[in-house]
PDB file of C-alpha atoms in Angstrom:
ATOM      1  CA  PHE A   1       0.124   0.205   0.026  1.00  0.00           C
ATOM      2  CA  GLU A   2       0.761   3.676  -0.377  1.00  0.00           C
ATOM      3  CA  ALA A   3       2.514   5.352   2.601  1.00  0.00           C
ATOM      4  CA  LYS A   4       3.690   8.705   2.222  1.00  0.00           C
ATOM      5  CA  THR A   5       2.583   9.709   5.587  1.00  0.00           C
ATOM      6  CA  PHE A   6       2.626   7.965   9.264  1.00  0.00           C
ATOM      7  CA  THR A   7      -0.955   8.029   9.220  1.00  0.00           C
ATOM      8  CA  GLU A   8      -1.168   6.009   5.671  1.00  0.00           C
ATOM      9  CA  LEU A   9       1.486   3.533   7.397  1.00  0.00           C
ATOM     10  CA  PHE A  10      -0.698   3.050  10.197  1.00  0.00           C
ATOM     11  CA  ASP A  11      -3.870   2.667   8.639  1.00  0.00           C
ATOM     12  CA  GLY A  12      -2.849   0.458   5.915  1.00  0.00           C
ATOM     13  CA  THR A  13      -0.706  -1.670   8.526  1.00  0.00           C
ATOM     14  CA  LYS A  14      -4.000  -1.886  10.541  1.00  0.00           C
ATOM     15  CA  ALA A  15      -6.150  -2.958   7.606  1.00  0.00           C
ATOM     16  CA  LEU A  16      -4.073  -6.177   7.352  1.00  0.00           C
ATOM     17  CA  PRO A  17      -5.467  -9.328   9.319  1.00  0.00           C
ATOM     18  CA  TRP A  18      -2.707 -10.105  11.534  1.00  0.00           C
ATOM     19  CA  GLU A  19      -4.935 -11.920  13.541  1.00  0.00           C
ATOM     20  CA  GLU A  20      -4.563 -14.801  11.158  1.00  0.00           C
ATOM     21  CA  CYS A  21      -1.291 -15.668  12.054  1.00  0.00           C
ATOM     22  CA  ILE A  22      -0.537 -13.919  15.402  1.00  0.00           C
ATOM     23  CA  GLY A  23      -2.045 -15.264  18.779  1.00  0.00           C
ATOM     24  CA  GLU A  24      -3.509 -13.297  21.404  1.00  0.00           C
ATOM     25  CA  LYS A  25      -0.389 -13.876  23.418  1.00  0.00           C
ATOM     26  CA  ASP A  26       2.387 -13.763  20.834  1.00  0.00           C
ATOM     27  CA  ALA A  27       4.948 -11.645  20.668  1.00  0.00           C
ATOM     28  CA  VAL A  28       5.755  -8.731  17.741  1.00  0.00           C
ATOM     29  CA  ILE A  29       9.074  -7.502  16.634  1.00  0.00           C
ATOM     30  CA  VAL A  30       9.438  -5.258  13.790  1.00  0.00           C
ATOM     31  CA  ALA A  31      12.393  -4.550  11.382  1.00  0.00           C
ATOM     32  CA  GLY A  32      13.067  -3.128   8.064  1.00  0.00           C
ATOM     33  CA  HIS A  33      13.940  -0.812   5.442  1.00  0.00           C
ATOM     34  CA  SER A  34      12.976   2.636   3.973  1.00  0.00           C
ATOM     35  CA  ILE A  35      14.603   3.748   0.407  1.00  0.00           C
ATOM     36  CA  LYS A  36      13.717   6.754  -1.673  1.00  0.00           C
ATOM     37  CA  SER A  37      10.603   7.384   0.547  1.00  0.00           C
ATOM     38  CA  ALA A  38       8.943  10.547   2.438  1.00  0.00           C
ATOM     39  CA  LEU A  39       9.167   8.116   5.668  1.00  0.00           C
ATOM     40  CA  PHE A  40      12.797   7.829   5.906  1.00  0.00           C
ATOM     41  CA  SER A  41      13.173   7.133   9.484  1.00  0.00           C
ATOM     42  CA  VAL A  42      13.256   3.657  10.271  1.00  0.00           C
ATOM     43  CA  PRO A  43      13.028   3.926  14.025  1.00  0.00           C
ATOM     44  CA  ASP A  44       9.988   5.898  13.631  1.00  0.00           C
ATOM     45  CA  CYS A  45       8.500   3.322  10.923  1.00  0.00           C
ATOM     46  CA  GLN A  46       8.886   0.347  13.312  1.00  0.00           C
ATOM     47  CA  LYS A  47       7.166   2.161  16.334  1.00  0.00           C
ATOM     48  CA  ILE A  48       3.893   3.210  14.174  1.00  0.00           C
ATOM     49  CA  ILE A  49       3.788  -0.438  12.396  1.00  0.00           C
ATOM     50  CA  LYS A  50       4.323  -2.128  16.080  1.00  0.00           C
ATOM     51  CA  LYS A  51       1.551   0.178  17.326  1.00  0.00           C
ATOM     52  CA  SER A  52      -0.675  -0.724  14.303  1.00  0.00           C
ATOM     53  CA  ILE A  53      -0.526  -4.374  14.824  1.00  0.00           C
ATOM     54  CA  CYS A  54      -0.965  -4.195  18.405  1.00  0.00           C
ATOM     55  CA  THR A  55      -4.102  -1.943  17.780  1.00  0.00           C
ATOM     56  CA  ARG A  56      -5.602  -4.359  15.473  1.00  0.00           C
ATOM     57  CA  LEU A  57      -4.764  -7.128  17.537  1.00  0.00           C
ATOM     58  CA  GLY A  58      -6.373  -5.941  20.889  1.00  0.00           C
ATOM     59  CA  GLU A  59      -9.343  -5.072  19.399  1.00  0.00           C
ATOM     60  CA  LYS A  60      -9.894  -8.500  17.519  1.00  0.00           C
ATOM     61  CA  TYR A  61      -8.833 -10.210  21.050  1.00  0.00           C
ATOM     62  CA  SER A  62     -10.678  -7.689  23.163  1.00  0.00           C
ATOM     63  CA  VAL A  63      -7.723  -6.820  25.518  1.00  0.00           C
ATOM     64  CA  GLU A  64      -6.169  -3.679  26.117  1.00  0.00           C
ATOM     65  CA  ARG A  65      -2.546  -4.674  26.177  1.00  0.00           C
ATOM     66  CA  LEU A  66      -1.137  -7.693  24.579  1.00  0.00           C
ATOM     67  CA  GLU A  67       1.135 -10.274  26.792  1.00  0.00           C
ATOM     68  CA  GLU A  68       3.633 -10.962  24.286  1.00  0.00           C
ATOM     69  CA  THR A  69       4.706 -14.071  26.132  1.00  0.00           C
ATOM     70  CA  GLY A  70       4.244 -16.579  23.399  1.00  0.00           C
ATOM     71  CA  THR A  71       5.655 -16.962  20.002  1.00  0.00           C
ATOM     72  CA  ARG A  72       7.718 -14.548  18.534  1.00  0.00           C
ATOM     73  CA  TYR A  73       6.842 -13.013  15.225  1.00  0.00           C
ATOM     74  CA  LYS A  74       9.369 -10.943  13.186  1.00  0.00           C
ATOM     75  CA  VAL A  75       7.591  -8.593  10.831  1.00  0.00           C
ATOM     76  CA  GLU A  76       9.633  -7.267   8.106  1.00  0.00           C
ATOM     77  CA  PHE A  77       8.867  -3.977   6.190  1.00  0.00           C
ATOM     78  CA  PHE A  78      10.338  -2.480   3.236  1.00  0.00           C
ATOM     79  CA  ILE A  79       9.021   0.967   1.967  1.00  0.00           C
ATOM     80  CA  PHE A  80      10.246   1.914  -1.352  1.00  0.00           C
ATOM     81  CA  LYS A  81       9.375   5.149  -3.290  1.00  0.00           C
ATOM     82  CA  ASP A  82       6.463   5.495  -0.743  1.00  0.00           C
ATOM     83  CA  ARG A  83       5.121   1.771  -1.444  1.00  0.00           C
ATOM     84  CA  ALA A  84       5.078  -0.100   1.474  1.00  0.00           C
ATOM     85  CA  ASN A  85       5.261  -3.932   1.681  1.00  0.00           C
ATOM     86  CA  LEU A  86       4.811  -5.758   4.889  1.00  0.00           C
ATOM     87  CA  MET A  87       5.947  -9.546   5.455  1.00  0.00           C
ATOM     88  CA  ILE A  88       6.146 -12.332   8.222  1.00  0.00           C
ATOM     89  CA  ASP A  89       9.366 -13.975   8.316  1.00  0.00           C
ATOM     90  CA  VAL A  90       8.859 -17.450   7.784  1.00  0.00           C
ATOM     91  CA  SER A  91      12.440 -18.422   7.628  1.00  0.00           C
ATOM     92  CA  GLY A  92      14.111 -17.394  10.792  1.00  0.00           C
ATOM     93  CA  ALA A  93      17.699 -17.954  10.131  1.00  0.00           C
ATOM     94  CA  PRO A  94      18.877 -17.104   6.781  1.00  0.00           C
ATOM     95  CA  LEU A  95      17.914 -19.985   4.053  1.00  0.00           C
ATOM     96  CA  HIS A  96      21.603 -20.414   3.193  1.00  0.00           C
ATOM     97  CA  LYS A  97      22.170 -21.808   6.609  1.00  0.00           C
ATOM     98  CA  ARG A  98      21.248 -25.584   6.674  1.00  0.00           C
ATOM     99  CA  GLY A  99      21.253 -26.005  10.223  1.00  0.00           C
ATOM    100  CA  TYR A 100      24.191 -28.614  10.641  1.00  0.00           C
ATOM    101  CA  ARG A 101      27.160 -26.147  11.090  1.00  0.00           C
ATOM    102  CA  PRO A 102      27.008 -25.095  14.976  1.00  0.00           C
ATOM    103  CA  GLU A 103      30.540 -24.789  14.488  1.00  0.00           C
ATOM    104  CA  THR A 104      32.490 -22.740  12.144  1.00  0.00           C
ATOM    105  CA  VAL A 105      35.882 -21.013  11.215  1.00  0.00           C
ATOM    106  CA  ASP A 106      37.045 -17.487  10.145  1.00  0.00           C
ATOM    107  CA  ALA A 107      35.730 -16.502   6.778  1.00  0.00           C
ATOM    108  CA  PRO A 108      33.440 -19.700   6.344  1.00  0.00           C
ATOM    109  CA  ILE A 109      31.695 -20.207   2.884  1.00  0.00           C
ATOM    110  CA  ARG A 110      28.140 -20.400   2.865  1.00  0.00           C
ATOM    111  CA  GLU A 111      26.324 -23.513   2.357  1.00  0.00           C
ATOM    112  CA  THR A 112      24.471 -22.393  -0.650  1.00  0.00           C
ATOM    113  CA  LEU A 113      27.605 -21.279  -2.510  1.00  0.00           C
ATOM    114  CA  ALA A 114      29.333 -24.563  -1.790  1.00  0.00           C
ATOM    115  CA  ALA A 115      26.355 -26.339  -3.097  1.00  0.00           C
ATOM    116  CA  ALA A 116      26.293 -24.310  -6.298  1.00  0.00           C
ATOM    117  CA  MET A 117      29.966 -24.939  -6.569  1.00  0.00           C
ATOM    118  CA  VAL A 118      29.590 -29.096  -6.353  1.00  0.00           C
ATOM    119  CA  LYS A 119      26.757 -28.875  -8.953  1.00  0.00           C
ATOM    120  CA  LEU A 120      28.575 -26.759 -11.345  1.00  0.00           C
ATOM    121  CA  ALA A 121      31.573 -28.934 -11.017  1.00  0.00           C
ATOM    122  CA  ARG A 122      29.344 -31.878 -11.888  1.00  0.00           C
ATOM    123  CA  PRO A 123      30.905 -34.678  -9.709  1.00  0.00           C
ATOM    124  CA  ARG A 124      30.350 -38.431 -11.006  1.00  0.00           C
ATOM    125  CA  GLU A 125      28.964 -40.725  -8.330  1.00  0.00           C
ATOM    126  CA  ASP A 126      32.083 -42.984  -8.944  1.00  0.00           C
ATOM    127  CA  VAL A 127      34.612 -39.947  -8.613  1.00  0.00           C
ATOM    128  CA  LEU A 128      36.200 -39.025  -5.479  1.00  0.00           C
ATOM    129  CA  LEU A 129      35.873 -35.323  -4.514  1.00  0.00           C
ATOM    130  CA  TRP A 130      38.605 -33.829  -2.512  1.00  0.00           C
ATOM    131  CA  ASP A 131      38.802 -30.537  -0.789  1.00  0.00           C
ATOM    132  CA  PRO A 132      42.486 -30.034   0.199  1.00  0.00           C
ATOM    133  CA  PHE A 133      41.265 -26.627   2.181  1.00  0.00           C
ATOM    134  CA  CYS A 134      38.398 -27.836   3.898  1.00  0.00           C
ATOM    135  CA  GLY A 135      37.958 -25.615   6.823  1.00  0.00           C
ATOM    136  CA  SER A 136      34.775 -26.023   8.705  1.00  0.00           C
ATOM    137  CA  GLY A 137      34.039 -29.048   5.940  1.00  0.00           C
ATOM    138  CA  THR A 138      31.132 -27.096   4.223  1.00  0.00           C
ATOM    139  CA  ILE A 139      32.060 -28.033   0.594  1.00  0.00           C
ATOM    140  CA  ALA A 140      32.806 -31.817   1.283  1.00  0.00           C
ATOM    141  CA  ILE A 141      29.530 -32.019   3.618  1.00  0.00           C
ATOM    142  CA  GLU A 142      27.391 -30.351   0.662  1.00  0.00           C
ATOM    143  CA  ALA A 143      28.931 -32.714  -1.876  1.00  0.00           C
ATOM    144  CA  CYS A 144      28.097 -35.652   0.494  1.00  0.00           C
ATOM    145  CA  LEU A 145      24.572 -34.306   0.681  1.00  0.00           C
ATOM    146  CA  TYR A 146      24.153 -33.747  -2.862  1.00  0.00           C
ATOM    147  CA  ALA A 147      25.375 -37.276  -3.848  1.00  0.00           C
ATOM    148  CA  HIS A 148      22.701 -38.772  -1.355  1.00  0.00           C
ATOM    149  CA  ASN A 149      20.159 -36.627  -2.615  1.00  0.00           C
ATOM    150  CA  VAL A 150      19.556 -34.862   0.915  1.00  0.00           C
ATOM    151  CA  ALA A 151      16.938 -32.081   0.756  1.00  0.00           C
ATOM    152  CA  PRO A 152      18.398 -28.745   1.833  1.00  0.00           C
ATOM    153  CA  GLY A 153      17.730 -27.827   5.331  1.00  0.00           C
ATOM    154  CA  LEU A 154      15.994 -31.269   6.042  1.00  0.00           C
ATOM    155  CA  GLY A 155      17.205 -31.202   9.636  1.00  0.00           C
ATOM    156  CA  ARG A 156      16.946 -27.213  10.686  1.00  0.00           C
ATOM    157  CA  LYS A 157      14.153 -25.344  12.074  1.00  0.00           C
ATOM    158  CA  PHE A 158      11.990 -22.903  10.372  1.00  0.00           C
ATOM    159  CA  ALA A 159      10.176 -19.831  11.897  1.00  0.00           C
ATOM    160  CA  PHE A 160       6.842 -21.088  10.159  1.00  0.00           C
ATOM    161  CA  GLU A 161       6.736 -23.770  12.784  1.00  0.00           C
ATOM    162  CA  GLY A 162       5.718 -21.548  15.321  1.00  0.00           C
ATOM    163  CA  LEU A 163       2.920 -19.875  13.305  1.00  0.00           C
ATOM    164  CA  ALA A 164      -0.592 -20.191  14.541  1.00  0.00           C
ATOM    165  CA  THR A 165      -1.533 -21.616  10.950  1.00  0.00           C
ATOM    166  CA  PHE A 166       1.141 -24.212  11.181  1.00  0.00           C
ATOM    167  CA  ASN A 167       0.080 -27.706  10.190  1.00  0.00           C
ATOM    168  CA  GLN A 168       2.318 -30.004  12.062  1.00  0.00           C
ATOM    169  CA  ASN A 169       0.922 -33.407  10.424  1.00  0.00           C
ATOM    170  CA  ARG A 170       1.370 -31.890   7.080  1.00  0.00           C
ATOM    171  CA  TRP A 171       4.908 -31.056   7.636  1.00  0.00           C
ATOM    172  CA  ILE A 172       5.616 -34.222   9.134  1.00  0.00           C
ATOM    173  CA  GLU A 173       4.260 -35.853   5.738  1.00  0.00           C
ATOM    174  CA  ILE A 174       6.645 -33.412   3.756  1.00  0.00           C
ATOM    175  CA  LYS A 175       9.483 -34.226   5.738  1.00  0.00           C
ATOM    176  CA  LYS A 176       8.751 -38.057   5.205  1.00  0.00           C
ATOM    177  CA  GLU A 177       8.130 -37.528   1.450  1.00  0.00           C
ATOM    178  CA  GLU A 178      11.954 -35.994   1.189  1.00  0.00           C
ATOM    179  CA  ALA A 179      13.262 -38.412   3.352  1.00  0.00           C
ATOM    180  CA  ALA A 180      12.189 -41.116   1.096  1.00  0.00           C
ATOM    181  CA  LYS A 181      14.359 -39.471  -1.885  1.00  0.00           C
ATOM    182  CA  ILE A 182      17.448 -39.799  -0.028  1.00  0.00           C
ATOM    183  CA  ARG A 183      20.008 -42.138  -1.854  1.00  0.00           C
ATOM    184  CA  THR A 184      22.183 -44.644   0.190  1.00  0.00           C
ATOM    185  CA  ASP A 185      23.022 -46.847  -2.897  1.00  0.00           C
ATOM    186  CA  VAL A 186      25.675 -44.531  -4.011  1.00  0.00           C
ATOM    187  CA  GLU A 187      29.431 -44.981  -3.746  1.00  0.00           C
ATOM    188  CA  CYS A 188      30.347 -41.511  -1.694  1.00  0.00           C
ATOM    189  CA  ARG A 189      34.045 -41.135  -1.274  1.00  0.00           C
ATOM    190  CA  ILE A 190      34.559 -37.523  -0.269  1.00  0.00           C
ATOM    191  CA  THR A 191      37.876 -36.302   1.564  1.00  0.00           C
ATOM    192  CA  GLY A 192      38.603 -32.970   3.172  1.00  0.00           C
ATOM    193  CA  SER A 193      42.098 -32.126   4.515  1.00  0.00           C
ATOM    194  CA  ASP A 194      43.565 -29.035   6.208  1.00  0.00           C
ATOM    195  CA  ILE A 195      46.759 -28.322   7.915  1.00  0.00           C
ATOM    196  CA  ASP A 196      44.799 -26.874  10.917  1.00  0.00           C
ATOM    197  CA  PRO A 197      43.790 -29.553  13.406  1.00  0.00           C
ATOM    198  CA  SER A 198      41.183 -27.569  15.221  1.00  0.00           C
ATOM    199  CA  GLN A 199      39.506 -26.909  11.660  1.00  0.00           C
ATOM    200  CA  VAL A 200      39.611 -30.605  10.868  1.00  0.00           C
ATOM    201  CA  GLU A 201      37.999 -31.311  14.076  1.00  0.00           C
ATOM    202  CA  ARG A 202      35.371 -28.856  13.645  1.00  0.00           C
ATOM    203  CA  ALA A 203      34.645 -30.132  10.325  1.00  0.00           C
ATOM    204  CA  ARG A 204      34.102 -33.608  11.689  1.00  0.00           C
ATOM    205  CA  LEU A 205      31.515 -32.335  14.024  1.00  0.00           C
ATOM    206  CA  ASN A 206      29.718 -30.597  11.177  1.00  0.00           C
ATOM    207  CA  ALA A 207      29.585 -33.819   8.895  1.00  0.00           C
ATOM    208  CA  GLU A 208      28.248 -35.887  12.082  1.00  0.00           C
ATOM    209  CA  HIS A 209      25.552 -33.457  12.671  1.00  0.00           C
ATOM    210  CA  ALA A 210      24.760 -33.341   8.941  1.00  0.00           C
ATOM    211  CA  CYS A 211      24.847 -36.958   8.356  1.00  0.00           C
ATOM    212  CA  VAL A 212      22.959 -37.842  11.789  1.00  0.00           C
ATOM    213  CA  THR A 213      20.057 -35.378  10.546  1.00  0.00           C
ATOM    214  CA  ALA A 214      19.668 -37.182   7.579  1.00  0.00           C
ATOM    215  CA  GLY A 215      20.175 -40.416   9.539  1.00  0.00           C
ATOM    216  CA  ARG A 216      17.010 -39.256  11.804  1.00  0.00           C
ATOM    217  CA  ALA A 217      14.997 -38.229   8.586  1.00  0.00           C
ATOM    218  CA  LEU A 218      15.530 -42.050   7.251  1.00  0.00           C
ATOM    219  CA  GLN A 219      14.343 -43.160  10.547  1.00  0.00           C
ATOM    220  CA  SER A 220      11.239 -41.177  10.549  1.00  0.00           C
ATOM    221  CA  ILE A 221      10.003 -43.243   7.697  1.00  0.00           C
ATOM    222  CA  GLY A 222      11.076 -46.640   9.107  1.00  0.00           C
ATOM    223  CA  SER A 223      14.239 -47.139   7.370  1.00  0.00           C
ATOM    224  CA  ASP A 224      17.499 -48.224   8.898  1.00  0.00           C
ATOM    225  CA  MET A 225      19.931 -46.841   6.033  1.00  0.00           C
ATOM    226  CA  HIS A 226      22.350 -44.042   6.842  1.00  0.00           C
ATOM    227  CA  VAL A 227      24.025 -41.765   4.986  1.00  0.00           C
ATOM    228  CA  GLU A 228      28.202 -41.820   4.673  1.00  0.00           C
ATOM    229  CA  ARG A 229      29.875 -39.216   6.331  1.00  0.00           C
ATOM    230  CA  PRO A 230      32.941 -37.327   4.417  1.00  0.00           C
ATOM    231  CA  ASP A 231      36.232 -38.367   5.832  1.00  0.00           C
ATOM    232  CA  PHE A 232      38.426 -35.440   7.165  1.00  0.00           C
ATOM    233  CA  ILE A 233      42.242 -35.827   7.614  1.00  0.00           C
ATOM    234  CA  ILE A 234      45.005 -33.282   9.016  1.00  0.00           C
ATOM    235  CA  SER A 235      47.353 -32.345   6.068  1.00  0.00           C
ATOM    236  CA  ASP A 236      49.368 -29.819   4.347  1.00  0.00           C
ATOM    237  CA  PHE A 237      47.893 -29.644   0.784  1.00  0.00           C
ATOM    238  CA  LYS A 238      51.498 -30.031  -0.723  1.00  0.00           C
ATOM    239  CA  ASP A 239      51.627 -33.735   1.070  1.00  0.00           C
ATOM    240  CA  ILE A 240      48.452 -35.286  -0.091  1.00  0.00           C
ATOM    241  CA  GLN A 241      48.716 -37.835  -3.053  1.00  0.00           C
ATOM    242  CA  ALA A 242      46.056 -39.073  -5.401  1.00  0.00           C
ATOM    243  CA  PRO A 243      44.692 -42.184  -4.007  1.00  0.00           C
ATOM    244  CA  TYR A 244      42.885 -42.892  -7.566  1.00  0.00           C
ATOM    245  CA  GLU A 245      43.565 -41.891 -11.350  1.00  0.00           C
ATOM    246  CA  SER A 246      40.625 -39.971 -11.411  1.00  0.00           C
ATOM    247  CA  GLY A 247      38.649 -37.743  -9.618  1.00  0.00           C
ATOM    248  CA  LEU A 248      37.717 -33.742  -8.674  1.00  0.00           C
ATOM    249  CA  ILE A 249      39.566 -31.482  -6.498  1.00  0.00           C
ATOM    250  CA  LEU A 250      37.104 -28.671  -5.261  1.00  0.00           C
ATOM    251  CA  ALA A 251      38.315 -26.156  -2.938  1.00  0.00           C
ATOM    252  CA  ASN A 252      37.974 -22.486  -1.646  1.00  0.00           C
ATOM    253  CA  PRO A 253      41.547 -21.428  -0.885  1.00  0.00           C
ATOM    254  CA  PRO A 254      42.274 -18.122   1.257  1.00  0.00           C
ATOM    255  CA  TYR A 255      41.303 -15.251  -0.652  1.00  0.00           C
ATOM    256  CA  GLY A 256      43.509 -12.792   0.948  1.00  0.00           C
ATOM    257  CA  GLU A 257      40.659 -10.590   1.701  1.00  0.00           C
ATOM    258  CA  ARG A 258      39.325 -11.825   5.046  1.00  0.00           C
ATOM    259  CA  ILE A 259      42.479 -14.415   5.998  1.00  0.00           C
ATOM    260  CA  GLY A 260      45.971 -13.227   5.011  1.00  0.00           C
ATOM    261  CA  ASP A 261      46.767 -10.697   2.620  1.00  0.00           C
ATOM    262  CA  ALA A 262      46.868 -10.531  -1.262  1.00  0.00           C
ATOM    263  CA  ALA A 263      50.652 -11.184  -1.536  1.00  0.00           C
ATOM    264  CA  GLN A 264      50.121 -14.210   0.490  1.00  0.00           C
ATOM    265  CA  ALA A 265      47.314 -15.490  -1.316  1.00  0.00           C
ATOM    266  CA  GLU A 266      49.244 -15.181  -4.906  1.00  0.00           C
ATOM    267  CA  GLU A 267      52.251 -17.247  -3.230  1.00  0.00           C
ATOM    268  CA  LEU A 268      49.654 -19.696  -2.199  1.00  0.00           C
ATOM    269  CA  TYR A 269      48.013 -20.244  -5.664  1.00  0.00           C
ATOM    270  CA  ARG A 270      51.606 -20.378  -7.284  1.00  0.00           C
ATOM    271  CA  ASP A 271      52.294 -23.151  -4.706  1.00  0.00           C
ATOM    272  CA  MET A 272      48.989 -24.824  -5.534  1.00  0.00           C
ATOM    273  CA  ALA A 273      50.296 -25.338  -9.090  1.00  0.00           C
ATOM    274  CA  SER A 274      51.866 -28.669  -7.453  1.00  0.00           C
ATOM    275  CA  LEU A 275      48.139 -29.917  -7.308  1.00  0.00           C
ATOM    276  CA  PHE A 276      48.185 -30.504 -11.005  1.00  0.00           C
ATOM    277  CA  THR A 277      51.199 -32.712 -11.083  1.00  0.00           C
ATOM    278  CA  ASP A 278      50.043 -34.492  -7.762  1.00  0.00           C
ATOM    279  CA  PHE A 279      46.639 -35.201  -9.058  1.00  0.00           C
ATOM    280  CA  GLU A 280      47.463 -35.622 -12.777  1.00  0.00           C
ATOM    281  CA  GLY A 281      44.202 -36.849 -14.588  1.00  0.00           C
ATOM    282  CA  TRP A 282      41.718 -35.177 -12.175  1.00  0.00           C
ATOM    283  CA  GLN A 283      39.517 -32.179 -12.798  1.00  0.00           C
ATOM    284  CA  PHE A 284      39.844 -29.041 -10.323  1.00  0.00           C
ATOM    285  CA  GLY A 285      37.652 -26.406  -9.353  1.00  0.00           C
ATOM    286  CA  PHE A 286      38.735 -23.385  -7.271  1.00  0.00           C
ATOM    287  CA  ILE A 287      36.741 -20.258  -6.405  1.00  0.00           C
ATOM    288  CA  SER A 288      38.722 -16.973  -5.768  1.00  0.00           C
ATOM    289  CA  SER A 289      38.099 -13.115  -5.893  1.00  0.00           C
ATOM    290  CA  HIS A 290      41.716 -12.810  -7.362  1.00  0.00           C
ATOM    291  CA  GLN A 291      41.950 -11.386 -10.928  1.00  0.00           C
ATOM    292  CA  ILE A 292      45.137 -12.997 -11.499  1.00  0.00           C
ATOM    293  CA  PHE A 293      44.322 -16.370 -10.081  1.00  0.00           C
ATOM    294  CA  GLN A 294      45.062 -18.026 -13.305  1.00  0.00           C
ATOM    295  CA  GLN A 295      48.581 -16.368 -13.936  1.00  0.00           C
ATOM    296  CA  SER A 296      49.408 -17.141 -10.279  1.00  0.00           C
ATOM    297  CA  ILE A 297      48.500 -20.894 -10.679  1.00  0.00           C
ATOM    298  CA  GLY A 298      49.802 -20.948 -14.151  1.00  0.00           C
ATOM    299  CA  LYS A 299      47.009 -22.597 -15.901  1.00  0.00           C
ATOM    300  CA  ASN A 300      43.954 -21.021 -17.728  1.00  0.00           C
ATOM    301  CA  ALA A 301      40.702 -22.472 -16.843  1.00  0.00           C
ATOM    302  CA  SER A 302      38.494 -24.724 -19.014  1.00  0.00           C
ATOM    303  CA  SER A 303      35.474 -22.644 -18.162  1.00  0.00           C
ATOM    304  CA  LYS A 304      34.790 -19.861 -15.550  1.00  0.00           C
ATOM    305  CA  LYS A 305      31.483 -19.192 -13.647  1.00  0.00           C
ATOM    306  CA  LEU A 306      31.070 -15.515 -11.854  1.00  0.00           C
ATOM    307  CA  MET A 307      29.547 -16.085  -8.263  1.00  0.00           C
ATOM    308  CA  LYS A 308      28.873 -14.165  -5.110  1.00  0.00           C
ATOM    309  CA  ALA A 309      30.580 -14.863  -1.909  1.00  0.00           C
ATOM    310  CA  GLY A 310      29.100 -12.591   0.814  1.00  0.00           C
ATOM    311  CA  HIS A 311      29.911  -8.858  -0.614  1.00  0.00           C
ATOM    312  CA  LEU A 312      32.844 -10.150  -2.860  1.00  0.00           C
ATOM    313  CA  ASP A 313      32.738 -10.915  -6.543  1.00  0.00           C
ATOM    314  CA  THR A 314      34.171 -14.402  -7.156  1.00  0.00           C
ATOM    315  CA  THR A 315      35.198 -16.694  -9.971  1.00  0.00           C
ATOM    316  CA  LEU A 316      34.789 -20.439  -9.918  1.00  0.00           C
ATOM    317  CA  TYR A 317      37.788 -21.558 -12.217  1.00  0.00           C
ATOM    318  CA  ILE A 318      37.004 -25.367 -13.475  1.00  0.00           C
ATOM    319  CA  TYR A 319      39.663 -27.302 -14.886  1.00  0.00           C
ATOM    320  CA  ARG A 320      38.647 -30.389 -16.946  1.00  0.00           C
TER     321      ARG A 320
END
């Protein structure tokens, strides 16, 4: 609705059927943004929207004051060019968070980006995948979940589970339907390695959480099958050797942005050229924000994919 004044913002908000989602004792928090609009004060907009929602709920439930002891509802507003959009957050934690990574490291790659890298690199079922800079293990874990066809976020919680309109029985049915699609007949040979023992331990914990979660989903449909976990070992990338004649190296080496500096990153890339010798016959995929990555590593990629990593513009370099 149009909202050039606080009165219009209040009335437009109050006209919406909040009682269809928000109960008498539930709590409401408001957050949002205003861009290129007459109502530019975000704190004032928050107060008006909160007051308007509470006014309507008070009238509908015949109470003067809401207890706000129940489910917390986050109402998001976005006002752009005097047009107000109001939404209830049904995700909770951002969707890129799959729910298996309570432990993390400096500059972790997003789960969704790691999953995109895996899909673009197209690993075959019978090919080993190795991440020699595994960190918290995200790439290896996403590759394992992808190979087993585990639905993203299968084990995490969502904000919509607390909504008044939430259908618990249907949600259980949906999770059972997705669990039934999990493949346990694939030969999953996925390894991650890192020079830092503490990161390897975190990766193992994250992988255990991810695969145990998938296992519980299988149990929910009466299956005793399980999802194999990736292997994680402590090793410098210079010391690893190809265990098979073919496979896929897929990695997120340090960029020199949040870890180290550009000079250190370029030196690392030059040293990484040894992987092409140590893993002869393998395919490779490296993501980097450095424009001179190919010059530093000494090889031009077979294909390149532009990708966003947080605020960074990065490129996935694929060598086939």
